[in-house]
Amino acid sequence: NDVYDFDTGVDKNKKESVVNLVGRLVSLKLAFGIFVVAYLCLALGFAGLTWAAIEAGNVRSVLFLTCAIICGYIYQCPPFRLSYQGLGEPLCFAAFGPFATTAFYLVHGSASSMANHFPLSGTVLSASILVGFTTSLILFCSHFHQVDGDKEVGKLSPLVRLGTERGAEVVKVTVLMLYALLVAFGLSK
């Protein structure tokens, strides 16, 4: 993410950017090194989770994990860069909510109890909604200090579109909604 944002110039003043943290005199060589390390970590993580899925006897989880990774890729990577169209939060919701939560649920489930049907319960779906909204809210809030930089390069994040005052109201409403959902899901078991 940070390497691709470095490429567009959106993170030039973002102190917490990995590219900026590694070195103030950022060169293409350094950005390429971070790029390689990031993809190596992705490959190792995917291989490890695939191995865990095979060991658990539920390879279907790899499909959900792959969907989560695809959401992450089209979120930031060329030629898609859907975050620049303001679609980062919905992609984050899908990746971390339904896709990743379901993948990890399937890995932890019993293969014998899942052999003939799709084993998603209301509990798993409820948890995935809460995880998705929470993760999306974190992403949304991470852009408050980046509005000017996003505007400069044409990144139409929700905060660029809404402005920080209306964005703050969205945060308040979303936090209340998360607690309301938590209570509703809990009461409905």
PDB file of C-alpha atoms in Angstrom:
ATOM      1  CA  ASN A   1       0.000   0.000   0.000  1.00  0.00           C
ATOM      2  CA  ASP A   2       2.658   2.495   1.030  1.00  0.00           C
ATOM      3  CA  VAL A   3       4.866   1.716  -1.976  1.00  0.00           C
ATOM      4  CA  TYR A   4       1.979   2.320  -4.355  1.00  0.00           C
ATOM      5  CA  ASP A   5       1.023   5.509  -2.493  1.00  0.00           C
ATOM      6  CA  PHE A   6       4.671   6.600  -2.712  1.00  0.00           C
ATOM      7  CA  ASP A   7       4.442   6.027  -6.444  1.00  0.00           C
ATOM      8  CA  THR A   8       1.493   8.459  -6.774  1.00  0.00           C
ATOM      9  CA  GLY A   9       2.952  11.009  -4.353  1.00  0.00           C
ATOM     10  CA  VAL A  10      -0.003  10.884  -1.952  1.00  0.00           C
ATOM     11  CA  ASP A  11       2.192   9.847   0.992  1.00  0.00           C
ATOM     12  CA  LYS A  12       5.008  12.360   0.543  1.00  0.00           C
ATOM     13  CA  ASN A  13       4.104  14.083   3.855  1.00  0.00           C
ATOM     14  CA  LYS A  14       2.778  11.001   5.671  1.00  0.00           C
ATOM     15  CA  LYS A  15       5.262  10.347   8.490  1.00  0.00           C
ATOM     16  CA  GLU A  16       3.900   6.866   9.260  1.00  0.00           C
ATOM     17  CA  SER A  17       4.346   5.616   5.694  1.00  0.00           C
ATOM     18  CA  VAL A  18       6.655   2.594   5.722  1.00  0.00           C
ATOM     19  CA  VAL A  19       8.567   4.036   2.788  1.00  0.00           C
ATOM     20  CA  ASN A  20       9.075   7.309   4.687  1.00  0.00           C
ATOM     21  CA  LEU A  21       9.907   5.551   7.963  1.00  0.00           C
ATOM     22  CA  VAL A  22      12.637   3.425   6.398  1.00  0.00           C
ATOM     23  CA  GLY A  23      14.457   6.401   4.992  1.00  0.00           C
ATOM     24  CA  ARG A  24      13.937  10.108   4.605  1.00  0.00           C
ATOM     25  CA  LEU A  25      15.897  10.154   1.346  1.00  0.00           C
ATOM     26  CA  VAL A  26      13.559   7.743  -0.362  1.00  0.00           C
ATOM     27  CA  SER A  27      14.904   6.270  -3.537  1.00  0.00           C
ATOM     28  CA  LEU A  28      13.306   3.974  -6.063  1.00  0.00           C
ATOM     29  CA  LYS A  29      15.727   1.282  -4.937  1.00  0.00           C
ATOM     30  CA  LEU A  30      14.457   1.533  -1.349  1.00  0.00           C
ATOM     31  CA  ALA A  31      10.806   1.548  -2.459  1.00  0.00           C
ATOM     32  CA  PHE A  32      11.473  -1.525  -4.593  1.00  0.00           C
ATOM     33  CA  GLY A  33      13.063  -3.283  -1.596  1.00  0.00           C
ATOM     34  CA  ILE A  34       9.991  -2.591   0.543  1.00  0.00           C
ATOM     35  CA  PHE A  35       7.812  -3.752  -2.353  1.00  0.00           C
ATOM     36  CA  VAL A  36       9.696  -7.073  -2.541  1.00  0.00           C
ATOM     37  CA  VAL A  37       9.569  -7.601   1.238  1.00  0.00           C
ATOM     38  CA  ALA A  38       5.816  -6.849   1.299  1.00  0.00           C
ATOM     39  CA  TYR A  39       5.045  -9.350  -1.462  1.00  0.00           C
ATOM     40  CA  LEU A  40       7.320 -11.926   0.173  1.00  0.00           C
ATOM     41  CA  CYS A  41       5.386 -11.526   3.437  1.00  0.00           C
ATOM     42  CA  LEU A  42       2.109 -11.875   1.522  1.00  0.00           C
ATOM     43  CA  ALA A  43       3.337 -15.054  -0.174  1.00  0.00           C
ATOM     44  CA  LEU A  44       4.616 -16.558   3.086  1.00  0.00           C
ATOM     45  CA  GLY A  45       1.382 -15.669   4.903  1.00  0.00           C
ATOM     46  CA  PHE A  46      -0.759 -17.124   2.136  1.00  0.00           C
ATOM     47  CA  ALA A  47       1.351 -20.298   2.053  1.00  0.00           C
ATOM     48  CA  GLY A  48       1.112 -20.647   5.834  1.00  0.00           C
ATOM     49  CA  LEU A  49      -2.632 -20.160   5.883  1.00  0.00           C
ATOM     50  CA  THR A  50      -3.059 -22.557   2.966  1.00  0.00           C
ATOM     51  CA  TRP A  51      -1.022 -25.139   4.876  1.00  0.00           C
ATOM     52  CA  ALA A  52      -3.198 -24.548   7.969  1.00  0.00           C
ATOM     53  CA  ALA A  53      -6.331 -25.004   5.835  1.00  0.00           C
ATOM     54  CA  ILE A  54      -5.013 -28.273   4.408  1.00  0.00           C
ATOM     55  CA  GLU A  55      -4.082 -29.500   7.886  1.00  0.00           C
ATOM     56  CA  ALA A  56      -7.549 -28.558   9.145  1.00  0.00           C
ATOM     57  CA  GLY A  57      -9.134 -30.416   6.237  1.00  0.00           C
ATOM     58  CA  ASN A  58     -11.004 -27.391   4.949  1.00  0.00           C
ATOM     59  CA  VAL A  59      -9.493 -26.011   1.775  1.00  0.00           C
ATOM     60  CA  ARG A  60     -12.618 -23.904   1.129  1.00  0.00           C
ATOM     61  CA  SER A  61     -11.156 -21.330   3.488  1.00  0.00           C
ATOM     62  CA  VAL A  62      -8.422 -20.666   0.906  1.00  0.00           C
ATOM     63  CA  LEU A  63     -11.118 -19.402  -1.484  1.00  0.00           C
ATOM     64  CA  PHE A  64     -12.268 -16.828   1.067  1.00  0.00           C
ATOM     65  CA  LEU A  65      -8.685 -15.868   1.865  1.00  0.00           C
ATOM     66  CA  THR A  66      -8.013 -15.411  -1.859  1.00  0.00           C
ATOM     67  CA  CYS A  67     -11.062 -13.143  -2.133  1.00  0.00           C
ATOM     68  CA  ALA A  68      -9.776 -11.067   0.794  1.00  0.00           C
ATOM     69  CA  ILE A  69      -6.379 -10.704  -0.896  1.00  0.00           C
ATOM     70  CA  ILE A  70      -8.027  -9.731  -4.185  1.00  0.00           C
ATOM     71  CA  CYS A  71      -9.976  -7.011  -2.347  1.00  0.00           C
ATOM     72  CA  GLY A  72      -6.688  -5.745  -0.918  1.00  0.00           C
ATOM     73  CA  TYR A  73      -5.038  -5.789  -4.311  1.00  0.00           C
ATOM     74  CA  ILE A  74      -7.718  -3.908  -6.205  1.00  0.00           C
ATOM     75  CA  TYR A  75      -7.978  -1.502  -3.261  1.00  0.00           C
ATOM     76  CA  GLN A  76      -4.546  -0.024  -3.904  1.00  0.00           C
ATOM     77  CA  CYS A  77      -2.627  -1.641  -6.741  1.00  0.00           C
ATOM     78  CA  PRO A  78      -2.445  -0.545 -10.356  1.00  0.00           C
ATOM     79  CA  PRO A  79      -4.292  -0.592 -12.640  1.00  0.00           C
ATOM     80  CA  PHE A  80      -7.276  -0.634 -10.273  1.00  0.00           C
ATOM     81  CA  ARG A  81      -6.435   1.734  -7.351  1.00  0.00           C
ATOM     82  CA  LEU A  82     -10.081   1.695  -6.266  1.00  0.00           C
ATOM     83  CA  SER A  83      -9.168   3.502  -3.044  1.00  0.00           C
ATOM     84  CA  TYR A  84      -8.586   6.559  -5.223  1.00  0.00           C
ATOM     85  CA  GLN A  85     -12.257   6.361  -6.255  1.00  0.00           C
ATOM     86  CA  GLY A  86     -13.426   6.273  -2.638  1.00  0.00           C
ATOM     87  CA  LEU A  87     -14.014   2.513  -2.557  1.00  0.00           C
ATOM     88  CA  GLY A  88     -11.386   1.643   0.059  1.00  0.00           C
ATOM     89  CA  GLU A  89     -13.784   1.303   2.957  1.00  0.00           C
ATOM     90  CA  PRO A  90     -16.232  -1.076   1.218  1.00  0.00           C
ATOM     91  CA  LEU A  91     -13.310  -3.208   0.007  1.00  0.00           C
ATOM     92  CA  CYS A  92     -11.840  -3.206   3.513  1.00  0.00           C
ATOM     93  CA  PHE A  93     -15.224  -4.260   4.905  1.00  0.00           C
ATOM     94  CA  ALA A  94     -15.441  -7.178   2.459  1.00  0.00           C
ATOM     95  CA  ALA A  95     -11.818  -8.264   2.897  1.00  0.00           C
ATOM     96  CA  PHE A  96     -11.635  -8.251   6.696  1.00  0.00           C
ATOM     97  CA  GLY A  97     -15.311  -8.882   7.396  1.00  0.00           C
ATOM     98  CA  PRO A  98     -17.029 -11.612   5.412  1.00  0.00           C
ATOM     99  CA  PHE A  99     -13.992 -12.987   3.554  1.00  0.00           C
ATOM    100  CA  ALA A 100     -11.253 -13.133   6.220  1.00  0.00           C
ATOM    101  CA  THR A 101     -13.584 -13.861   9.145  1.00  0.00           C
ATOM    102  CA  THR A 102     -15.204 -16.729   7.233  1.00  0.00           C
ATOM    103  CA  ALA A 103     -11.807 -18.052   6.124  1.00  0.00           C
ATOM    104  CA  PHE A 104     -10.544 -18.213   9.691  1.00  0.00           C
ATOM    105  CA  TYR A 105     -13.795 -19.702  10.921  1.00  0.00           C
ATOM    106  CA  LEU A 106     -13.550 -22.469   8.323  1.00  0.00           C
ATOM    107  CA  VAL A 107      -9.934 -23.209   9.260  1.00  0.00           C
ATOM    108  CA  HIS A 108     -10.897 -23.562  12.916  1.00  0.00           C
ATOM    109  CA  GLY A 109     -14.024 -25.640  12.250  1.00  0.00           C
ATOM    110  CA  SER A 110     -14.290 -29.385  12.173  1.00  0.00           C
ATOM    111  CA  ALA A 111     -13.919 -30.846   8.675  1.00  0.00           C
ATOM    112  CA  SER A 112     -16.327 -33.678   9.433  1.00  0.00           C
ATOM    113  CA  SER A 113     -19.126 -31.319  10.496  1.00  0.00           C
ATOM    114  CA  MET A 114     -18.643 -29.232   7.345  1.00  0.00           C
ATOM    115  CA  ALA A 115     -18.419 -31.946   4.744  1.00  0.00           C
ATOM    116  CA  ASN A 116     -21.823 -31.613   3.066  1.00  0.00           C
ATOM    117  CA  HIS A 117     -22.971 -28.050   3.597  1.00  0.00           C
ATOM    118  CA  PHE A 118     -21.814 -24.497   3.891  1.00  0.00           C
ATOM    119  CA  PRO A 119     -21.471 -24.069   7.651  1.00  0.00           C
ATOM    120  CA  LEU A 120     -22.046 -20.364   8.153  1.00  0.00           C
ATOM    121  CA  SER A 121     -24.211 -19.494  11.085  1.00  0.00           C
ATOM    122  CA  GLY A 122     -25.750 -16.221  12.123  1.00  0.00           C
ATOM    123  CA  THR A 123     -22.992 -15.930  14.701  1.00  0.00           C
ATOM    124  CA  VAL A 124     -20.236 -16.074  12.084  1.00  0.00           C
ATOM    125  CA  LEU A 125     -22.055 -13.627   9.818  1.00  0.00           C
ATOM    126  CA  SER A 126     -22.683 -11.269  12.749  1.00  0.00           C
ATOM    127  CA  ALA A 127     -19.032 -11.414  13.781  1.00  0.00           C
ATOM    128  CA  SER A 128     -17.936 -10.751  10.206  1.00  0.00           C
ATOM    129  CA  ILE A 129     -20.163  -7.671  10.018  1.00  0.00           C
ATOM    130  CA  LEU A 130     -18.737  -6.301  13.270  1.00  0.00           C
ATOM    131  CA  VAL A 131     -15.150  -6.992  12.184  1.00  0.00           C
ATOM    132  CA  GLY A 132     -15.783  -5.491   8.748  1.00  0.00           C
ATOM    133  CA  PHE A 133     -17.354  -2.293  10.068  1.00  0.00           C
ATOM    134  CA  THR A 134     -14.683  -1.853  12.749  1.00  0.00           C
ATOM    135  CA  THR A 135     -11.830  -2.326  10.285  1.00  0.00           C
ATOM    136  CA  SER A 136     -13.452   0.009   7.772  1.00  0.00           C
ATOM    137  CA  LEU A 137     -13.907   2.624  10.488  1.00  0.00           C
ATOM    138  CA  ILE A 138     -10.200   2.395  11.322  1.00  0.00           C
ATOM    139  CA  LEU A 139      -9.342   2.944   7.651  1.00  0.00           C
ATOM    140  CA  PHE A 140     -11.809   5.840   7.438  1.00  0.00           C
ATOM    141  CA  CYS A 141     -10.290   7.516  10.512  1.00  0.00           C
ATOM    142  CA  SER A 142      -6.740   7.049   9.232  1.00  0.00           C
ATOM    143  CA  HIS A 143      -7.452   9.581   6.484  1.00  0.00           C
ATOM    144  CA  PHE A 144      -8.391  12.541   8.681  1.00  0.00           C
ATOM    145  CA  HIS A 145      -4.843  13.916   8.608  1.00  0.00           C
ATOM    146  CA  GLN A 146      -4.391  13.139   4.909  1.00  0.00           C
ATOM    147  CA  VAL A 147      -7.258  15.098   3.350  1.00  0.00           C
ATOM    148  CA  ASP A 148      -5.043  17.798   1.823  1.00  0.00           C
ATOM    149  CA  GLY A 149      -2.549  15.277   0.412  1.00  0.00           C
ATOM    150  CA  ASP A 150      -5.371  13.153  -0.979  1.00  0.00           C
ATOM    151  CA  LYS A 151      -6.935  16.184  -2.681  1.00  0.00           C
ATOM    152  CA  GLU A 152      -3.589  17.157  -4.245  1.00  0.00           C
ATOM    153  CA  VAL A 153      -3.254  13.879  -6.138  1.00  0.00           C
ATOM    154  CA  GLY A 154      -6.938  13.391  -6.885  1.00  0.00           C
ATOM    155  CA  LYS A 155      -7.591  10.628  -4.361  1.00  0.00           C
ATOM    156  CA  LEU A 156     -11.318  10.839  -3.689  1.00  0.00           C
ATOM    157  CA  SER A 157     -11.408   9.206  -0.271  1.00  0.00           C
ATOM    158  CA  PRO A 158     -14.700   9.482   1.599  1.00  0.00           C
ATOM    159  CA  LEU A 159     -13.198  12.217   3.785  1.00  0.00           C
ATOM    160  CA  VAL A 160     -12.190  14.248   0.737  1.00  0.00           C
ATOM    161  CA  ARG A 161     -15.775  13.982  -0.471  1.00  0.00           C
ATOM    162  CA  LEU A 162     -17.386  14.618   2.930  1.00  0.00           C
ATOM    163  CA  GLY A 163     -14.940  16.981   4.588  1.00  0.00           C
ATOM    164  CA  THR A 164     -13.594  16.488   8.085  1.00  0.00           C
ATOM    165  CA  GLU A 165     -16.592  17.930   9.955  1.00  0.00           C
ATOM    166  CA  ARG A 166     -19.132  15.679   8.260  1.00  0.00           C
ATOM    167  CA  GLY A 167     -16.605  12.837   8.478  1.00  0.00           C
ATOM    168  CA  ALA A 168     -16.475  13.279  12.261  1.00  0.00           C
ATOM    169  CA  GLU A 169     -20.262  12.945  12.353  1.00  0.00           C
ATOM    170  CA  VAL A 170     -20.007   9.746  10.299  1.00  0.00           C
ATOM    171  CA  VAL A 171     -17.567   8.371  12.894  1.00  0.00           C
ATOM    172  CA  LYS A 172     -19.965   9.160  15.755  1.00  0.00           C
ATOM    173  CA  VAL A 173     -22.913   7.541  13.980  1.00  0.00           C
ATOM    174  CA  THR A 174     -20.834   4.493  13.000  1.00  0.00           C
ATOM    175  CA  VAL A 175     -19.588   3.936  16.555  1.00  0.00           C
ATOM    176  CA  LEU A 176     -23.169   4.129  17.852  1.00  0.00           C
ATOM    177  CA  MET A 177     -24.270   1.763  15.075  1.00  0.00           C
ATOM    178  CA  LEU A 178     -21.521  -0.710  15.995  1.00  0.00           C
ATOM    179  CA  TYR A 179     -22.655  -0.779  19.618  1.00  0.00           C
ATOM    180  CA  ALA A 180     -26.300  -1.086  18.551  1.00  0.00           C
ATOM    181  CA  LEU A 181     -25.416  -4.004  16.277  1.00  0.00           C
ATOM    182  CA  LEU A 182     -23.401  -5.639  19.052  1.00  0.00           C
ATOM    183  CA  VAL A 183     -26.368  -5.413  21.436  1.00  0.00           C
ATOM    184  CA  ALA A 184     -28.824  -6.589  18.754  1.00  0.00           C
ATOM    185  CA  PHE A 185     -26.625  -9.523  17.753  1.00  0.00           C
ATOM    186  CA  GLY A 186     -26.114 -10.435  21.394  1.00  0.00           C
ATOM    187  CA  LEU A 187     -29.814 -10.315  22.221  1.00  0.00           C
ATOM    188  CA  SER A 188     -30.694 -12.383  19.168  1.00  0.00           C
ATOM    189  CA  LYS A 189     -27.988 -14.907  20.077  1.00  0.00           C
TER     190      LYS A 189
END
